[in-house]
XYZ file of C-alpha atoms in Angstrom:
470
model
C 99.260 82.572 190.634
C 99.074 81.897 186.908
C 95.520 83.319 186.889
C 96.755 86.506 188.577
C 99.540 86.846 186.016
C 97.074 86.385 183.165
C 94.793 88.994 184.714
C 97.729 91.402 185.050
C 98.752 90.876 181.438
C 95.166 91.403 180.291
C 94.961 94.640 182.301
C 98.244 95.935 180.860
C 97.170 95.020 177.334
C 93.942 97.043 177.608
C 95.398 100.142 179.268
C 97.256 102.985 177.509
C 100.943 103.517 178.196
C 100.236 106.744 180.101
C 97.936 104.933 182.543
C 100.406 102.091 183.037
C 103.265 104.534 183.642
C 101.162 106.552 186.111
C 100.161 103.413 187.999
C 103.741 102.118 188.049
C 105.184 105.425 189.274
C 102.403 105.829 191.849
C 102.853 102.274 193.090
C 106.610 102.738 193.414
C 106.322 105.991 195.388
C 103.420 104.642 197.462
C 105.392 101.494 198.288
C 108.325 103.607 199.452
C 106.039 105.861 201.527
C 104.268 102.927 203.181
C 107.584 101.165 203.766
C 109.117 104.255 205.395
C 106.040 104.784 207.623
C 106.018 101.123 208.629
C 109.716 101.195 209.449
C 109.251 104.454 211.392
C 106.410 102.881 213.403
C 108.538 99.925 214.468
C 111.469 102.198 215.324
C 109.272 104.472 217.461
C 107.631 101.493 219.156
C 111.009 99.934 219.883
C 112.470 103.160 221.277
C 109.496 103.842 223.554
C 109.451 100.324 224.980
C 113.247 100.398 225.221
C 113.017 103.539 227.339
C 110.448 101.830 229.580
C 112.734 98.793 229.846
C 115.602 101.055 230.895
C 113.435 102.505 233.660
C 112.559 98.975 234.804
C 116.238 97.995 234.771
C 117.178 101.035 236.882
C 114.360 100.268 239.343
C 115.459 96.642 239.564
C 119.050 97.715 240.254
C 117.914 99.943 243.098
C 115.747 97.207 244.642
C 118.625 94.715 244.354
C 120.942 97.061 246.199
C 118.396 97.704 248.958
C 117.053 94.126 249.407
C 119.958 91.841 248.563
C 119.491 89.675 251.700
C 115.711 89.988 252.012
C 113.417 86.994 251.830
C 110.411 86.420 249.598
C 108.024 89.325 249.924
C 106.247 92.183 248.109
C 108.767 95.021 248.271
C 106.597 97.766 246.733
C 103.024 97.475 245.537
C 101.988 100.865 244.128
C 102.299 100.128 240.363
C 98.520 100.181 240.037
C 98.735 103.975 239.781
C 100.092 105.668 236.686
C 102.448 108.047 238.480
C 103.487 105.579 241.203
C 107.038 104.145 241.370
C 107.711 100.645 240.188
C 106.237 97.828 242.212
C 108.521 94.912 243.062
C 108.443 91.501 244.717
C 110.938 88.765 245.578
C 109.981 85.221 244.556
C 111.755 82.054 245.801
C 112.661 79.148 243.576
C 110.357 76.825 245.531
C 106.676 77.548 245.933
C 106.811 76.121 249.480
C 108.894 79.121 250.550
C 106.326 81.683 249.352
C 105.206 84.220 252.031
C 101.798 84.034 253.628
C 100.613 87.222 252.020
C 99.685 86.888 248.313
C 101.893 88.300 245.617
C 100.866 91.455 243.778
C 102.367 90.338 240.454
C 101.575 86.972 238.821
C 104.110 84.227 239.469
C 104.532 81.577 236.769
C 106.882 78.699 236.086
C 109.353 80.859 234.063
C 109.749 83.071 237.166
C 110.824 80.030 239.247
C 113.239 79.055 236.449
C 114.864 82.502 236.623
C 115.239 82.055 240.377
C 117.076 78.767 239.914
C 119.210 80.180 237.096
C 117.711 77.906 234.445
C 116.304 80.863 232.514
C 117.732 84.243 231.600
C 116.075 87.470 232.796
C 113.242 88.607 230.542
C 110.638 91.338 229.940
C 106.925 90.579 229.613
C 103.601 92.398 229.248
C 100.811 91.627 231.726
C 97.481 93.114 232.790
C 96.923 94.096 236.445
C 93.543 95.377 237.635
C 92.621 95.942 233.988
C 95.716 98.103 233.347
C 98.636 97.236 231.054
C 101.864 96.491 232.912
C 105.452 96.025 231.707
C 107.376 93.611 233.951
C 111.054 92.652 234.294
C 111.959 89.299 235.854
C 115.619 88.916 236.908
C 117.626 86.815 239.390
C 118.281 88.010 242.934
C 121.057 86.236 244.814
C 120.722 82.459 245.268
C 117.424 80.726 244.405
C 115.466 83.975 244.303
C 113.956 86.066 241.492
C 113.054 89.734 241.460
C 109.979 91.000 239.593
C 109.744 94.735 238.866
C 106.752 96.287 237.013
C 105.624 99.672 235.718
C 102.420 100.884 234.124
C 102.790 100.969 230.284
C 99.649 103.002 229.504
C 101.571 106.058 228.337
C 103.905 103.997 226.163
C 101.084 102.098 224.461
C 99.134 105.340 224.008
C 102.196 106.926 222.425
C 102.584 103.902 220.148
C 98.919 104.163 219.091
C 99.254 107.887 218.444
C 102.406 107.292 216.395
C 100.614 104.568 214.430
C 97.688 106.882 213.677
C 99.947 109.762 212.694
C 102.086 107.550 210.472
C 98.945 106.066 208.889
C 97.788 109.581 207.998
C 101.247 110.392 206.648
C 101.279 107.139 204.657
C 97.832 107.846 203.188
C 98.964 111.357 202.254
C 102.073 109.824 200.709
C 99.939 107.451 198.626
C 97.793 110.347 197.399
C 100.915 112.380 196.663
C 102.352 109.374 194.837
C 99.214 109.164 192.695
C 99.498 112.854 191.828
C 103.207 112.543 191.097
C 102.605 109.452 188.991
C 99.992 111.290 186.952
C 102.314 114.291 186.550
C 105.260 112.076 185.586
C 103.174 110.227 183.017
C 101.929 113.465 181.439
C 105.321 115.185 181.519
C 107.459 112.198 180.569
C 105.185 111.044 177.767
C 104.359 114.493 176.383
C 106.874 114.122 173.497
C 105.495 110.637 172.814
C 101.964 112.077 172.776
C 103.087 114.769 170.333
C 104.818 112.127 168.237
C 101.649 110.014 168.198
C 99.478 113.015 167.305
C 101.854 113.973 164.496
C 101.895 110.428 163.141
C 98.082 110.279 163.258
C 97.836 113.685 161.559
C 100.203 112.562 158.813
C 98.225 109.336 158.390
C 94.955 111.267 158.057
C 96.221 114.142 155.878
C 98.974 112.219 154.022
C 101.133 115.332 154.419
C 104.686 114.624 155.693
C 105.496 118.306 156.261
C 104.400 118.146 159.903
C 107.111 118.110 162.570
C 107.256 117.392 166.308
C 108.122 120.420 168.416
C 111.296 119.666 170.381
C 111.903 121.169 173.838
C 114.673 123.799 174.022
C 117.977 122.726 175.465
C 121.695 122.418 174.740
C 122.548 119.960 171.963
C 123.989 116.637 173.047
C 122.058 116.584 176.341
C 118.674 115.421 175.073
C 116.866 112.592 176.801
C 115.791 109.391 175.084
C 112.300 110.614 174.209
C 113.653 113.865 172.749
C 116.138 111.900 170.663
C 113.287 109.678 169.495
C 111.298 112.764 168.472
C 114.350 114.199 166.685
C 114.854 110.908 164.847
C 111.180 110.907 163.900
C 111.557 114.465 162.559
C 114.567 113.336 160.523
C 112.553 110.427 159.162
C 109.719 112.810 158.275
C 112.210 115.043 156.458
C 113.458 112.090 154.437
C 109.877 111.043 153.754
C 108.958 114.545 152.642
C 111.924 114.663 150.278
C 111.006 111.243 148.904
C 107.350 112.181 148.407
C 108.320 115.519 146.838
C 110.789 113.816 144.504
C 108.197 111.203 143.595
C 105.553 113.802 142.854
C 108.025 115.863 140.841
C 109.083 112.782 138.898
C 105.469 111.884 138.133
C 104.681 115.453 137.111
C 107.800 115.751 134.948
C 107.281 112.320 133.409
C 103.653 113.093 132.592
C 104.728 116.398 131.044
C 107.504 114.788 129.007
C 105.296 111.899 127.885
C 102.397 114.104 126.834
C 104.071 115.441 123.659
C 105.428 112.139 122.235
C 102.200 110.323 123.100
C 100.181 113.014 121.322
C 102.459 112.707 118.296
C 102.168 108.912 118.436
C 98.382 109.109 118.465
C 98.369 111.600 115.594
C 100.649 109.448 113.414
C 98.721 106.305 114.348
C 95.442 107.948 113.352
C 97.087 109.176 110.186
C 98.311 105.683 109.295
C 94.837 104.351 110.011
C 93.731 106.324 106.954
C 96.664 105.128 104.863
C 94.460 104.657 101.800
C 94.145 108.432 101.551
C 97.920 109.048 101.760
C 100.558 108.985 99.110
C 103.432 106.553 99.434
C 105.775 109.367 100.505
C 103.360 110.585 103.168
C 102.792 107.044 104.420
C 106.546 106.386 104.651
C 107.117 109.678 106.457
C 104.340 108.955 108.955
C 105.607 105.411 109.529
C 109.142 106.679 110.115
C 107.919 109.350 112.536
C 105.843 106.739 114.366
C 108.830 104.397 114.707
C 111.055 107.241 115.919
C 108.520 108.373 118.499
C 108.046 104.800 119.701
C 111.794 104.552 120.278
C 111.791 107.852 122.170
C 108.879 106.796 124.377
C 110.450 103.380 124.965
C 113.749 104.997 125.903
C 112.002 107.460 128.213
C 110.062 104.706 129.987
C 113.224 102.601 130.352
C 115.048 105.608 131.801
C 112.244 106.169 134.305
C 112.421 102.521 135.361
C 116.172 102.828 135.818
C 115.759 105.986 137.890
C 113.325 104.176 140.183
C 116.190 101.980 141.404
C 118.001 103.417 144.420
C 120.757 100.840 144.893
C 122.313 97.901 143.188
C 121.155 94.349 143.980
C 123.909 92.676 146.023
C 123.823 89.380 144.042
C 124.725 91.268 140.826
C 127.817 92.964 142.250
C 131.219 91.838 141.048
C 134.753 93.183 140.795
C 134.812 95.332 137.645
C 137.979 96.520 135.874
C 137.145 100.131 135.089
C 139.764 100.447 132.296
C 138.230 97.582 130.309
C 134.760 99.054 130.865
C 135.960 102.462 129.580
C 137.507 100.857 126.484
C 134.255 99.039 125.701
C 132.161 102.204 126.178
C 134.453 104.309 123.995
C 134.424 101.669 121.222
C 130.620 101.620 121.276
C 130.472 105.445 121.228
C 132.762 105.602 118.168
C 130.348 103.346 116.314
C 127.315 105.372 117.408
C 128.886 108.785 116.760
C 131.095 108.304 113.683
C 131.505 112.061 113.123
C 132.986 112.592 116.601
C 136.517 111.366 117.385
C 136.971 109.799 120.838
C 140.344 109.619 122.600
C 141.085 107.359 125.549
C 144.066 107.822 127.864
C 144.524 105.247 130.647
C 147.285 105.768 133.196
C 149.416 102.629 133.812
C 148.492 102.604 137.522
C 144.783 102.631 136.612
C 144.839 99.892 133.977
C 144.253 97.085 136.478
C 142.184 98.971 139.042
C 138.919 97.267 140.011
C 135.849 98.412 141.886
C 132.736 96.488 143.026
C 129.732 97.130 140.818
C 127.272 95.923 138.196
C 129.013 96.006 134.780
C 125.837 96.715 132.781
C 124.928 99.672 135.025
C 128.434 101.144 134.970
C 128.472 100.761 131.169
C 125.180 102.681 131.057
C 126.741 105.430 133.162
C 129.759 105.804 130.844
C 127.553 105.602 127.743
C 125.348 108.404 129.004
C 128.403 110.597 129.665
C 129.880 109.878 126.230
C 126.553 110.416 124.429
C 126.073 113.721 126.248
C 129.587 114.857 125.317
C 129.191 113.811 121.672
C 125.810 115.522 121.419
C 127.333 118.891 122.347
C 130.674 118.513 120.533
C 131.033 120.254 117.176
C 131.723 117.893 114.303
C 135.404 116.976 114.104
C 136.331 118.070 117.643
C 137.301 115.197 119.955
C 135.728 113.902 123.158
C 138.609 113.200 125.552
C 138.344 110.348 128.057
C 141.021 109.934 130.736
C 141.379 107.375 133.553
C 143.872 108.131 136.341
C 144.605 107.249 139.962
C 145.679 109.414 142.858
C 146.805 108.770 146.423
C 145.785 111.414 148.925
C 146.261 109.611 152.245
C 148.951 106.991 151.706
C 148.521 103.467 150.341
C 145.441 101.289 150.620
C 142.161 103.055 151.302
C 143.628 106.397 150.244
C 143.751 105.420 146.543
C 141.169 107.080 144.306
C 140.222 106.241 140.743
C 139.123 109.143 138.560
C 137.570 109.061 135.064
C 137.024 112.353 133.199
C 135.022 113.007 130.018
C 135.690 116.326 128.335
C 134.036 117.821 125.274
C 134.779 120.985 123.257
C 131.230 122.197 122.909
C 129.596 125.352 124.306
C 130.110 124.205 127.878
C 127.789 124.693 130.843
C 126.743 128.161 131.930
C 126.979 129.190 135.575
C 123.169 129.343 135.713
C 122.768 125.778 134.408
C 125.616 124.152 136.352
C 123.641 123.500 139.609
C 120.841 121.779 137.659
C 122.605 119.633 135.068
C 121.928 116.437 137.068
C 118.259 117.200 137.768
C 115.665 114.989 136.130
C 114.194 116.387 132.908
C 116.319 119.514 133.171
C 117.529 120.773 129.808
C 119.451 123.953 129.191
C 118.152 126.368 126.589
C 120.923 125.368 124.181
C 119.936 121.686 124.499
C 116.182 121.914 124.044
C 116.417 121.581 120.294
C 118.567 118.438 120.590
C 117.175 114.902 120.964
C 116.906 113.406 124.435
C 114.669 113.351 127.484
C 116.846 115.124 130.039
C 117.261 111.951 132.113
C 120.700 110.761 131.007
C 122.817 112.784 133.445
C 120.362 112.262 136.333
C 120.603 108.528 135.712
C 124.409 108.722 135.506
C 124.689 110.430 138.887
C 122.256 107.961 140.479
C 124.254 104.990 139.170
C 127.473 106.606 140.409
C 126.126 107.130 143.921
C 124.706 103.600 144.028
C 128.300 102.395 143.413
C 129.819 104.644 146.081
C 131.242 107.079 143.500
C 130.651 110.779 142.921
C 129.894 112.444 139.587
C 130.478 116.176 139.173
C 130.394 118.636 136.288
C 132.422 121.776 135.681
C 133.400 124.204 132.974
C 136.573 123.170 131.144
C 139.434 125.567 130.602
C 139.470 126.712 127.003
C 135.789 125.852 126.481
C 133.625 122.780 126.773
C 132.493 120.784 129.802
C 134.248 118.249 132.011
C 132.392 115.445 133.802
C 134.436 113.833 136.603
C 133.607 110.383 137.969
C 135.525 109.608 141.195
C 135.655 106.191 142.855
C 136.836 106.100 146.470
């Protein structure tokens, strides 16, 4: 048995899913067909012999009524012929009382037992003159048994014909089951085959734009395979977006790095010939080299930060946003001495906490404050405000909102949809220092902390950046 199981496992392991499904479906339908034909055969056989037994019972009843007081004898002996009536004989309990003439039907010990009442009446199959006979043995009066027999040729022939017909039907059912199994495997696994072909095509072409064609139908009534294909299409969409974003990031980063790296190489080559430069030229080249190194370092660090999609769970802690805002504003005042910063914290928001990584949230606020200071005219303030709001009752309905507003030129309607894109810089900002990654990094950090960062045009001029914690 264990060898058969190992053989079965080996066969399943080396056969494709379509073949296994076809064999399983065919076997199931074939088993049902064979089972139904077998059951039908036994039912037909039982009914035909039951009808013959009823005829024997009726014949026995008639003989009993006509020969109730008769002694042992052969009552009728024409059952050798197919169309003849039933033959019958009366057998005593004791062999010594048998008649002088021989019996037509065989007499055995069970027949004597029926005569004495020690055995119940019974049916049996015998052969007489080479012909099949069905015989009923029952009790007749006191110490006598009655044997009644009929030819069973027609019944057995009918049983054989039924067996042959049902065998043909069963074989046809097995063939039909094989065809149905093949059709079921092809139809049921067609989406899986398309999914496999799409996956193989993506693996060979490395192009995630391919999709699996879904069958038409009302939404919400898809089968499991269709839902699997739809989920695979969704995964391919996410993969395509990820690959597109990665390629765009690499292209943008290579474009942004090309200019500072070229300037770095030029200044480095220039400093390599320092003996031909004046002191002023050497100092200017060294300063430019140091500045460009800082820009490249900052750009690379920003790219590394943007490569992170979520915050490591071990670094999360409960952060008081008001204290974080105070620290960021104090640092911004030192970095932008010509720009006044105001901070307004609502009493309800002073103790509000949110889970997060303090260093990353500080980077988010610093980027917002540096962006606001960069576009603010000298002497005009950058206004920072931290408030709370309740929109759905206490508890989970409380929101924490931090706004940073400047009084610069603001954001045009054309630039507003792109202010958080990587390396995007409006025309008014291209002459200013920066890589165009600060706001993209700020939004990514916000979303990694379950917050949302939006930008809008401020009333009276300037831009407002709104950071909302749920």
